[in-house]
Coordinates of C-alpha atoms in Angstrom, one line a residue:
X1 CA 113.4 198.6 50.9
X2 CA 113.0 200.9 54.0
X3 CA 109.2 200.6 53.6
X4 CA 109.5 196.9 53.3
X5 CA 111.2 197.0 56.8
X6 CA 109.3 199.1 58.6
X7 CA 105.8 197.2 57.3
X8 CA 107.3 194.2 58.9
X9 CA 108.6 195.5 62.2
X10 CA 104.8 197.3 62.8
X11 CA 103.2 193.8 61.8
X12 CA 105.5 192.0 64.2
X13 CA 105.7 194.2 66.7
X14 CA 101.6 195.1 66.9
X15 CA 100.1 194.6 70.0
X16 CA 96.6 195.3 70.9
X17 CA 97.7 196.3 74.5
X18 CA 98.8 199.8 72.8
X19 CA 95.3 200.8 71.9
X20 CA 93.3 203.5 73.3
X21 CA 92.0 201.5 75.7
X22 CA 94.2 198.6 76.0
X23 CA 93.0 195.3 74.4
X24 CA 89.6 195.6 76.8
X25 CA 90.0 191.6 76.6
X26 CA 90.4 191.0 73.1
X27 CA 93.8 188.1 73.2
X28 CA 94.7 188.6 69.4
X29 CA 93.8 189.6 65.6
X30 CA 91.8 187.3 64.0
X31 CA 91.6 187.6 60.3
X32 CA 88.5 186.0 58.9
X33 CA 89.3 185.1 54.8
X34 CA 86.3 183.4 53.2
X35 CA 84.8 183.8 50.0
X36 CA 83.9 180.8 47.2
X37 CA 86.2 178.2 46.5
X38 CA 89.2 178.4 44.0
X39 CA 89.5 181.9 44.1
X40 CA 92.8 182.2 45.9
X41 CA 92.5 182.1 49.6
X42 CA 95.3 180.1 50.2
X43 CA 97.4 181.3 48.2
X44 CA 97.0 185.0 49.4
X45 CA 97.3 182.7 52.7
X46 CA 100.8 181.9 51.8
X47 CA 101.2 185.4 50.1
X48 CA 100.9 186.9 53.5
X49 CA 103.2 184.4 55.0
X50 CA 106.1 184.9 52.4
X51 CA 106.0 188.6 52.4
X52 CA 106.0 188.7 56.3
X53 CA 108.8 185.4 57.5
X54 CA 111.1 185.6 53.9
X55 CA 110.4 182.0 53.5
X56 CA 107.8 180.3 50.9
X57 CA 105.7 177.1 52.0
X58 CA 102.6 175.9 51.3
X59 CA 101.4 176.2 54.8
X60 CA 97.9 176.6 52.9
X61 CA 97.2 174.0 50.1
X62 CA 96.1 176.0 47.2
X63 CA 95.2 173.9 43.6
X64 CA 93.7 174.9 40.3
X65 CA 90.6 172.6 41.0
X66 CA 86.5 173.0 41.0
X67 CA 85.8 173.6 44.3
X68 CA 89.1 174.5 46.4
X69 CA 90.6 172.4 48.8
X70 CA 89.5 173.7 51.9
X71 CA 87.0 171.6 53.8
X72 CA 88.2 172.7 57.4
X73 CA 89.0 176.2 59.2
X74 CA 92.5 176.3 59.4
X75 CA 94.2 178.8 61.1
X76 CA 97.5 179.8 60.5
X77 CA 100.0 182.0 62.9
X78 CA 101.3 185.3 61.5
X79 CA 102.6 186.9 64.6
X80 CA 102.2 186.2 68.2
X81 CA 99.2 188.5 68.3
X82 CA 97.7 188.3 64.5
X83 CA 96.4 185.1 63.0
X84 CA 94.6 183.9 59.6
X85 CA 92.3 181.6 59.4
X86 CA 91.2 179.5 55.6
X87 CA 87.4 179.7 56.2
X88 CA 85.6 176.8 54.0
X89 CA 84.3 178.6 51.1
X90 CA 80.4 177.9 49.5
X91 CA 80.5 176.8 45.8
X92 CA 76.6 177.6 45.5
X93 CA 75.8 180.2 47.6
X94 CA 72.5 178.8 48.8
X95 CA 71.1 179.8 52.3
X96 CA 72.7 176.4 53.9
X97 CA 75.9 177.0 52.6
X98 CA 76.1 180.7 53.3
X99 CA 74.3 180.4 57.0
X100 CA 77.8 178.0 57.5
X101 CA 79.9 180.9 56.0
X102 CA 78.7 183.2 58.4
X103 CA 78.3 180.7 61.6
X104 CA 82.5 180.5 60.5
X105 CA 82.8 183.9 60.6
X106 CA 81.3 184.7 63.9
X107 CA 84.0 182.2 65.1
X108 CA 81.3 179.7 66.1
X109 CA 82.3 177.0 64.9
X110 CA 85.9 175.1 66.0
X111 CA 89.1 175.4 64.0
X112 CA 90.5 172.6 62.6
X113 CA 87.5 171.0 62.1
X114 CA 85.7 169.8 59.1
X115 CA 82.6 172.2 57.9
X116 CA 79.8 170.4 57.0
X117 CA 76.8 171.7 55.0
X118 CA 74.1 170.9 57.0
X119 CA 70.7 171.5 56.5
X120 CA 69.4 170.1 60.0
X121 CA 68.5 173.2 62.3
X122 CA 69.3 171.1 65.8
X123 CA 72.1 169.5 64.5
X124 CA 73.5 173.1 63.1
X125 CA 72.3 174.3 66.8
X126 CA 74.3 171.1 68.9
X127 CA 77.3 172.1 67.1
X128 CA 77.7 176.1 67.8
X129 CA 76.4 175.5 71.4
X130 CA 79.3 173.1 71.9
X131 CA 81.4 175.3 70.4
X132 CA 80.5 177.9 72.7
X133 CA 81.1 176.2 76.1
X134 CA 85.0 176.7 75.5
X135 CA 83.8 180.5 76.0
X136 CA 86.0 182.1 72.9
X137 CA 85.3 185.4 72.8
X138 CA 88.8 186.9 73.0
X139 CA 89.2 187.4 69.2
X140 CA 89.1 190.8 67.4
X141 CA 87.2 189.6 64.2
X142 CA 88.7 191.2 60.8
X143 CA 86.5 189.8 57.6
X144 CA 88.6 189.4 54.4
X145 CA 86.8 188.2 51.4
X146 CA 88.7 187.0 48.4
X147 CA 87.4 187.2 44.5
X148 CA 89.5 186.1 41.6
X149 CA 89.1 189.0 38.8
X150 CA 88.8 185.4 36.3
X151 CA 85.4 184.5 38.5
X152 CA 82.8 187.3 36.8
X153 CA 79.9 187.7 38.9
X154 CA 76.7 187.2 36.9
X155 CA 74.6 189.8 37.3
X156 CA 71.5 187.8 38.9
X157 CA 73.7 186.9 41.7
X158 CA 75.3 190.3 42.5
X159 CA 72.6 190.8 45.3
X160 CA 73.3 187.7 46.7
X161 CA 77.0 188.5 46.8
X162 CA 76.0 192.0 48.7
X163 CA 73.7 190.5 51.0
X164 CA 76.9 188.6 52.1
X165 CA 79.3 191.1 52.4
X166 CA 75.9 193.4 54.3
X167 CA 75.9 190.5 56.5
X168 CA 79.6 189.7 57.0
X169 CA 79.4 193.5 58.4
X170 CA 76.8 192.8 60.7
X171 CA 78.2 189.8 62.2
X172 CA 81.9 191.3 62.9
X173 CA 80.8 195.2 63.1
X174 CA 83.5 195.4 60.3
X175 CA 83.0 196.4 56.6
X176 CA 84.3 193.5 54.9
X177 CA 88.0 194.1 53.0
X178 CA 87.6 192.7 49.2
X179 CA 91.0 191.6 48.4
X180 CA 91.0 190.8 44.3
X181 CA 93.6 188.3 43.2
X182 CA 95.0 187.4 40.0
X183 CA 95.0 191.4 39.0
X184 CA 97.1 191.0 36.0
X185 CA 94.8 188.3 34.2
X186 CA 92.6 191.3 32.6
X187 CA 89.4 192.1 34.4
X188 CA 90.5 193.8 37.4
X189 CA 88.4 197.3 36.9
X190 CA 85.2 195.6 36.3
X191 CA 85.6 193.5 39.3
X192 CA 86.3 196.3 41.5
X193 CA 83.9 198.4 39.8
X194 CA 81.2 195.7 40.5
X195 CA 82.3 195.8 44.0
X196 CA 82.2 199.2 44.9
X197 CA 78.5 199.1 42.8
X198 CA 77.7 196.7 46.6
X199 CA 78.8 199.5 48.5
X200 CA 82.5 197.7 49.3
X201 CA 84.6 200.8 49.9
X202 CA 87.8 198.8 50.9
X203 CA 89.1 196.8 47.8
X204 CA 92.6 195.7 47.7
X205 CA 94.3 193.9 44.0
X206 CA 96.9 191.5 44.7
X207 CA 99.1 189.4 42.9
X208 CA 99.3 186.1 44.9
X209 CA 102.7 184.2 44.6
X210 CA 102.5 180.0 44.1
X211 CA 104.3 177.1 44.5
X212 CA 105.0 177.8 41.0
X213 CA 105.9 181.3 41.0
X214 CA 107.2 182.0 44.3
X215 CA 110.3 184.0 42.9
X216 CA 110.1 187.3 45.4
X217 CA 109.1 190.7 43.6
X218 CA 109.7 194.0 45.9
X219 CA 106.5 195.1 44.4
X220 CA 104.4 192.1 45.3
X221 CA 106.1 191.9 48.9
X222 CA 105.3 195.8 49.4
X223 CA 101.4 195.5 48.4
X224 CA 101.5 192.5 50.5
X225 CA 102.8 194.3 53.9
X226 CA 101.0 197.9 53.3
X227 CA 97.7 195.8 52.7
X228 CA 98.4 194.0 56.7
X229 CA 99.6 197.5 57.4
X230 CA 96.6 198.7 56.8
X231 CA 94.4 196.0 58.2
X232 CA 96.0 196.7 61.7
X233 CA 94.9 200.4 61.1
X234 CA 91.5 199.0 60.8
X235 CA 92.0 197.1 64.0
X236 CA 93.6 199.9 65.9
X237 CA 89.9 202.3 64.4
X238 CA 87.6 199.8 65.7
X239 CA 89.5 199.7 69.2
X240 CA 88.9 203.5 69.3
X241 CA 85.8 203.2 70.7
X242 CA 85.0 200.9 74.3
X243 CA 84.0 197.3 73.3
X244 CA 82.7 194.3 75.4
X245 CA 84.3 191.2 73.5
X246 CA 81.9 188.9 75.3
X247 CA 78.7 191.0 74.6
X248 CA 79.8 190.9 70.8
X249 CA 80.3 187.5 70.7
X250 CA 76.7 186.8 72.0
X251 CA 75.1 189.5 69.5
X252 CA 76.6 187.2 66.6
X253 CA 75.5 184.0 68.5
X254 CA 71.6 185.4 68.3
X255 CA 72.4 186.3 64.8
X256 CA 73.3 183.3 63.3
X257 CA 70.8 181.5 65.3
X258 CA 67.9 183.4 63.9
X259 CA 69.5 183.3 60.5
X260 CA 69.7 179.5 60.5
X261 CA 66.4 179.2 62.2
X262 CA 64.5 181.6 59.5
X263 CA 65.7 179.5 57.0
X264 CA 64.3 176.2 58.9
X265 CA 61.1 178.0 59.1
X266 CA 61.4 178.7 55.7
X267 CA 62.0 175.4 54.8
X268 CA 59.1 173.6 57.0
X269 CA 56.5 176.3 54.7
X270 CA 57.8 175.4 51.6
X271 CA 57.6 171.5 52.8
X272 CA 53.7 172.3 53.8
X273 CA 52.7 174.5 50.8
X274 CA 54.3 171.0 48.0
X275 CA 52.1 168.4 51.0
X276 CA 48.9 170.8 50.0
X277 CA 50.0 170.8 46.5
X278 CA 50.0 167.5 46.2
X279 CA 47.0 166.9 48.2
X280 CA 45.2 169.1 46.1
X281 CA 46.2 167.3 42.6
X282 CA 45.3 164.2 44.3
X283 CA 41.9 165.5 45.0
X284 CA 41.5 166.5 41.6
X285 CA 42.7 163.4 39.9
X286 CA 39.8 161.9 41.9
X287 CA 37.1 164.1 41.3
X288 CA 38.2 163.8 37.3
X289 CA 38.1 159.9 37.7
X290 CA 34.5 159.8 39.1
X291 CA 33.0 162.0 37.2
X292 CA 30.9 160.4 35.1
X293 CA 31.5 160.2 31.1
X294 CA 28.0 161.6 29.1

């Protein structure tokens, strides 16, 4: 239990003011979990909670649905300096959906409100230079993504799942940690093994508790509290070095904004190339209609 205690006072007590070089204008902890729907988010949400307060709530709403519940970033308050945030997770992984997954990331869209999947470029555009003007670049960024060992990942979509996490890194400076739930439903090496095949070198198994099983297990609570343990080690590595919160947040504004314009672009081509398409079979349904029958 003395482990269990000492997790708790570190986590509570952390302040970014202690690093190296003081929090060089970074306010608090910001921990970025996202991934696809229904694979546990906010439960490990609530996980994190229990472990760390004593209490069980469903501060996150977690069902056993298609899809998830989550439609909104929604933060929720660990400590005065650490906070997590229920990103909306993409149930196809198409471009749109993942260019919102990353816009969330980089923190530029607004908390608390619904996330749309949008495939207009200017209205994608409006909405992160509005968020912007409330100048929120005070957040350390921390990427978490979360996989159910029950959700396989089919081999033809393992690159797509890499570019992600590649991507995730890019945007926050941050290797993303892979945090696997529901380790005791079978699966758990292949998962990780197919994680670690996209170059993830941080992968945590946890057992999430419920509304259904929230009884508390010492072991659960103690995997819990080393894994924020350790995520405020990650914090406290990063800070080693001198950062410029404001410069970072405008790297991961020209980021996204290229991303979602490349796949605008993208979009516009592939709208020409079906126009000449069609064009073209027109012409040729023509020429085959005039040509006369010998």
């Amino acid at each position: 239990m003395a482990d269990i205690e000492k997790y708790k006072a570190d986590i509570n007590n952390y302040s970014l003011n202690n690093c190296r070089h003081g929090n060089q204008g970074y306010g608090r902890v910001l921990l970025q979990v996202f991934g696809l729907p229904g694979n546990g988010k906010s439960s490990f949400i609530n996980s994190c909670k229990f472990a760390l307060e004593g209490v069980f709530n469903e501060h996150a709403e977690a069902k056993k649905k298609q899809g998830g519940c989550t439609t909104r970033r929604v933060p929720y308050k660990l400590t005065d300096t650490i906070m997590m945030v229920d990103n909306r997770g993409c149930p196809t992984l198409n471009k749109y959906e993942t260019g919102q997954i990353f816009a969330q990331l980089a923190n530029l869209l607004p908390i608390n409100d619904e996330v749309e999947w949008c495939e207009d470029y200017k209205k994608n555009l409006d909405r992160i230079l509005e968020e912007d003007k409330k100048q929120n670049y005070s957040d350390f960024i921390v990427p978490i993504f979360v996989h159910s060992v029950n959700n396989r990942i089919p081999s033809q979509e393992r690159d797509t799942y890499k570019l992600i996490l590649k991507n995730a890194r890019k945007i926050t400076g941050i290797n993303p940690i892979v945090v696997l739930t529901h380790k005791s439903y079978g699966g758990l090496i292949e998962t990780r093994n197919t994680f670690e095949d996209m170059d993830s070198n941080k992968i945590y198994a946890i057992e999430n508790y419920t509304i259904e099983d929230h009884q508390q297990v010492l072991g659960k609570h103690r995997e819990i509290l080393s894994f924020l343990s350790q995520i405020l080690n990650e914090v406290n590595f990063g800070m080693e070095q001198k950062r410029d919160p404001k410069s970072e947040r405008n790297d991961r504004m020209k980021f996204i904004l290229g991303y979602l314009k490349d796949i605008d672009d993208e979009k516009n081509r592939e709208a020409i190339r079906e126009r000449e398409e069609e064009i073209e079979n027109l012409q040729k349904e023509k020429e085959k209609r005039s040509c006369p029958i010998l």
